[in-house]
Amino acid sequence: MNGLKIGQYVRGNSFLHKLDPRTKLLGCFVMIITSLLKNNTSALYINVVLLLLCILLCGIKFKQFVKMVRPIRYMLLLTFIFQSIFISGEKLIDLWVISVSREGLHIGIVTIARIFVLYFCSILLTRTTTPAQLTAAIEALLFPMVRIGIPINKFATLINVSLRFIPVIIEEAETITCAQKARGAPFNSKSLIKKFKAIFSVLIPVLASSLQRAADIAIAMESRCYTGEINHNRIKGLSFGKSDIIALGLISTSIVIVLV
Amino acid sequence: MADAIELVNVQKQYKVNNHLTHALKDVNLTIPKGQFIGILGENGSGKTTLARLFNGLILPTKGNVYVDGMDTFDKRFIKKIRSRVGMIFQNPENQIISSIVEEELAFGPQNLNLPIEEIDKRVDKALNIMGLTALRFHATNLLSGGQKQRLAIASILTMKPQYLILDEPTSMLDQSGRYELINYLKKLNKQHNITIVLITHNIKDILSADRLIVLKKGAVVLDSTPWKIFSSPENLEISGLNPPDMVKLVNGLNKRGYKLKDEILTTEQMVEFICRQLN
Ligand SMILES: Nc1ncnc2c1ncn2[C@@H]1O[C@H](COP(=O)(O)OP(=O)(O)OP(=O)(O)O)[C@@H](O)[C@H]1O
Ligand SMILES: [Mg+2]
């Protein structure tokens, strides 16, 4: 159960690892926004190419890549099939009742590319950035919002702690699922109501124990001098280098392309 | 400024549903620097309450707690007190806040607003002391229970504590993990002069302590050395403790006319004693 989970930080020495976390965060943000723009697909394709390049730079082998795509393969396949079948337009292929249109095919590909960008942006970000770096980046980028009374530093800590406990809670949910199955909870029942009941029999104990856990963690943090105030040293620890300038250059280029 | 944790006439009451529980009744206690102290007591006797009073996590209903002369009621001292009095909890999982070992160690000193170079130095040293250097960049959720507990201690050490309070830290560990942790605690006490206060249900953990404190229904009923507590029938009666096998053996031998003058609590001490007799 303790295997390496997708989205977990993997220590390394790649170009992406060395980038300033602020650059990476900004980059992901820009990539995702430009990819979701409605009428401009050239930015989307540039992003896909850039991401593939990043995957290469990260030292991810083809086998690992396939493993990463595996969890979303059905989602990709189904969206592609549905989009290309159900959107009407100029007919390309006509098989009895099923027909594939040119517009459908196009939208299908665009959707797949968008999912790909969303998925790999987050994977690459969390793979090459430790949660604490990410927290520091969020704190640094959104720091001006503290002035208007939004406690960004607390928000950043929240993210840091959540990332730490996601695998723990998933594991706990798996254990409780097994325990409830052993007592005969009908997870595979055809009746939707029964199925929902079974799911609740897992959800409620997980929630209850998470609340208990939260109380424990709060005490542990407090006894290590956490007071929720802003830490300026952490932000100073970030360093902006040459590679960051190159990366930011690339990011701004893609914005320009979108706007033109 | 006294170098000790002092409890003066401390009472702690909890109010649940209009019903008052006296978790601690009029406790006076001094924890001087350098000792290895064990705290024993049945469930609900007030051990956890006592531990949390030591670093100001909770405040007494009556009386005062002083850490090296600083009153825990005084909000100005709270960071100083908490960095001096480190606290380790029972569940290793729920006291680790970061995903990476190195970052976990930096959490405390970061909250103290220390410069990065200083934090780095402290992290190096703490990893080394707790034997975790090889795991520096590991994910924290992949560590074993024993390693997690050691990590929790290491991440306290980066705040340079004078006192380490441990609330049943071994209860979720297996035999070897428990043995290893106790040895690390002894090392911290002897080599780094950190005062250890170890709360436990397992007598074996604290046989070599300098001092044992036994709580019963919120009061300190015994405060003495392990030998004096385990070898005297009336103290055992008061505390309701079961003596370790070795003490039973020594008492039995003494009754049969062998005069063993040494205080022998563990197998190692017995072996040493026998070897000395043979020479
Ligand atoms: N937060 C709280 N609210 C209300 N009552 C509490 C609280 N914490 C402790 N108590 C009560 O105070 C008494 C002492 O509890 P405490 O947790 O200190 O005992 P303990 O010796 O640590 O027990 P254990 O061996 O089970 O850990 C108990 O009667 C308990 O019910
Ligand atoms: Mg307790």
PDB file of N, CA and C in Angstrom, chain B residues 127-158:
ATOM      1  N   LEU B 127      19.811  15.446  12.477  1.00  0.00           N
ATOM      2  CA  LEU B 127      19.736  14.220  11.686  1.00  0.00           C
ATOM      3  C   LEU B 127      20.820  13.255  12.137  1.00  0.00           C
ATOM      4  N   ASN B 128      21.991  13.809  12.360  1.00  0.00           N
ATOM      5  CA  ASN B 128      23.125  13.003  12.772  1.00  0.00           C
ATOM      6  C   ASN B 128      22.876  12.353  14.137  1.00  0.00           C
ATOM      7  N   ILE B 129      22.401  13.143  15.087  1.00  0.00           N
ATOM      8  CA  ILE B 129      22.176  12.617  16.438  1.00  0.00           C
ATOM      9  C   ILE B 129      21.149  11.484  16.415  1.00  0.00           C
ATOM     10  N   MET B 130      20.066  11.662  15.656  1.00  0.00           N
ATOM     11  CA  MET B 130      19.000  10.661  15.661  1.00  0.00           C
ATOM     12  C   MET B 130      19.195   9.579  14.593  1.00  0.00           C
ATOM     13  N   GLY B 131      20.361   9.537  13.966  1.00  0.00           N
ATOM     14  CA  GLY B 131      20.647   8.481  13.001  1.00  0.00           C
ATOM     15  C   GLY B 131      19.746   8.506  11.780  1.00  0.00           C
ATOM     16  N   LEU B 132      19.420   9.697  11.302  1.00  0.00           N
ATOM     17  CA  LEU B 132      18.480   9.806  10.172  1.00  0.00           C
ATOM     18  C   LEU B 132      19.129  10.434   8.935  1.00  0.00           C
ATOM     19  N   THR B 133      20.450  10.627   8.980  1.00  0.00           N
ATOM     20  CA  THR B 133      21.109  11.351   7.890  1.00  0.00           C
ATOM     21  C   THR B 133      20.804  10.736   6.521  1.00  0.00           C
ATOM     22  N   ALA B 134      20.754   9.413   6.464  1.00  0.00           N
ATOM     23  CA  ALA B 134      20.516   8.749   5.177  1.00  0.00           C
ATOM     24  C   ALA B 134      19.103   8.999   4.666  1.00  0.00           C
ATOM     25  N   LEU B 135      18.204   9.396   5.559  1.00  0.00           N
ATOM     26  CA  LEU B 135      16.795   9.556   5.162  1.00  0.00           C
ATOM     27  C   LEU B 135      16.427  11.009   4.906  1.00  0.00           C
ATOM     28  N   ARG B 136      17.430  11.889   4.869  1.00  0.00           N
ATOM     29  CA  ARG B 136      17.186  13.325   4.801  1.00  0.00           C
ATOM     30  C   ARG B 136      16.140  13.751   3.771  1.00  0.00           C
ATOM     31  N   PHE B 137      16.191  13.150   2.578  1.00  0.00           N
ATOM     32  CA  PHE B 137      15.284  13.598   1.514  1.00  0.00           C
ATOM     33  C   PHE B 137      14.109  12.643   1.308  1.00  0.00           C
ATOM     34  N   HIS B 138      13.912  11.740   2.263  1.00  0.00           N
ATOM     35  CA  HIS B 138      12.831  10.770   2.142  1.00  0.00           C
ATOM     36  C   HIS B 138      11.461  11.400   2.337  1.00  0.00           C
ATOM     37  N   ALA B 139      10.443  10.722   1.796  1.00  0.00           N
ATOM     38  CA  ALA B 139       9.069  11.142   2.079  1.00  0.00           C
ATOM     39  C   ALA B 139       8.717  10.645   3.475  1.00  0.00           C
ATOM     40  N   THR B 140       8.094  11.520   4.279  1.00  0.00           N
ATOM     41  CA  THR B 140       7.834  11.143   5.670  1.00  0.00           C
ATOM     42  C   THR B 140       6.794  10.026   5.785  1.00  0.00           C
ATOM     43  N   ASN B 141       5.878   9.951   4.832  1.00  0.00           N
ATOM     44  CA  ASN B 141       4.835   8.925   4.999  1.00  0.00           C
ATOM     45  C   ASN B 141       5.322   7.523   4.639  1.00  0.00           C
ATOM     46  N   LEU B 142       6.559   7.416   4.167  1.00  0.00           N
ATOM     47  CA  LEU B 142       7.084   6.087   3.864  1.00  0.00           C
ATOM     48  C   LEU B 142       7.967   5.541   4.986  1.00  0.00           C
ATOM     49  N   LEU B 143       8.112   6.293   6.079  1.00  0.00           N
ATOM     50  CA  LEU B 143       8.959   5.832   7.183  1.00  0.00           C
ATOM     51  C   LEU B 143       8.203   4.838   8.067  1.00  0.00           C
ATOM     52  N   SER B 144       8.967   4.020   8.813  1.00  0.00           N
ATOM     53  CA  SER B 144       8.342   3.110   9.773  1.00  0.00           C
ATOM     54  C   SER B 144       7.959   3.894  11.034  1.00  0.00           C
ATOM     55  N   GLY B 145       7.152   3.257  11.892  1.00  0.00           N
ATOM     56  CA  GLY B 145       6.708   3.926  13.113  1.00  0.00           C
ATOM     57  C   GLY B 145       7.881   4.401  13.969  1.00  0.00           C
ATOM     58  N   GLY B 146       8.873   3.524  14.131  1.00  0.00           N
ATOM     59  CA  GLY B 146      10.040   3.878  14.933  1.00  0.00           C
ATOM     60  C   GLY B 146      10.802   5.043  14.328  1.00  0.00           C
ATOM     61  N   GLN B 147      10.958   4.996  13.002  1.00  0.00           N
ATOM     62  CA  GLN B 147      11.657   6.099  12.319  1.00  0.00           C
ATOM     63  C   GLN B 147      10.878   7.394  12.463  1.00  0.00           C
ATOM     64  N   LYS B 148       9.535   7.298  12.386  1.00  0.00           N
ATOM     65  CA  LYS B 148       8.717   8.507  12.528  1.00  0.00           C
ATOM     66  C   LYS B 148       8.907   9.106  13.914  1.00  0.00           C
ATOM     67  N   GLN B 149       8.942   8.261  14.926  1.00  0.00           N
ATOM     68  CA  GLN B 149       9.108   8.773  16.285  1.00  0.00           C
ATOM     69  C   GLN B 149      10.489   9.417  16.444  1.00  0.00           C
ATOM     70  N   ARG B 150      11.498   8.819  15.829  1.00  0.00           N
ATOM     71  CA  ARG B 150      12.835   9.409  15.874  1.00  0.00           C
ATOM     72  C   ARG B 150      12.855  10.747  15.127  1.00  0.00           C
ATOM     73  N   LEU B 151      12.134  10.773  14.010  1.00  0.00           N
ATOM     74  CA  LEU B 151      12.033  12.026  13.242  1.00  0.00           C
ATOM     75  C   LEU B 151      11.373  13.108  14.090  1.00  0.00           C
ATOM     76  N   ALA B 152      10.310  12.720  14.796  1.00  0.00           N
ATOM     77  CA  ALA B 152       9.617  13.694  15.650  1.00  0.00           C
ATOM     78  C   ALA B 152      10.586  14.266  16.680  1.00  0.00           C
ATOM     79  N   ILE B 153      11.430  13.396  17.254  1.00  0.00           N
ATOM     80  CA  ILE B 153      12.408  13.887  18.236  1.00  0.00           C
ATOM     81  C   ILE B 153      13.424  14.792  17.549  1.00  0.00           C
ATOM     82  N   ALA B 154      13.919  14.356  16.385  1.00  0.00           N
ATOM     83  CA  ALA B 154      14.914  15.159  15.669  1.00  0.00           C
ATOM     84  C   ALA B 154      14.358  16.542  15.362  1.00  0.00           C
ATOM     85  N   SER B 155      13.066  16.613  15.009  1.00  0.00           N
ATOM     86  CA  SER B 155      12.541  17.920  14.622  1.00  0.00           C
ATOM     87  C   SER B 155      12.281  18.800  15.840  1.00  0.00           C
ATOM     88  N   ILE B 156      12.294  18.199  17.026  1.00  0.00           N
ATOM     89  CA  ILE B 156      12.296  19.015  18.251  1.00  0.00           C
ATOM     90  C   ILE B 156      13.720  19.497  18.532  1.00  0.00           C
ATOM     91  N   LEU B 157      14.691  18.611  18.277  1.00  0.00           N
ATOM     92  CA  LEU B 157      16.083  18.946  18.601  1.00  0.00           C
ATOM     93  C   LEU B 157      16.565  20.184  17.849  1.00  0.00           C
ATOM     94  N   THR B 158      15.994  20.433  16.670  1.00  0.00           N
ATOM     95  CA  THR B 158      16.420  21.605  15.905  1.00  0.00           C
ATOM     96  C   THR B 158      16.030  22.918  16.596  1.00  0.00           C
TER      97      THR B 158
END
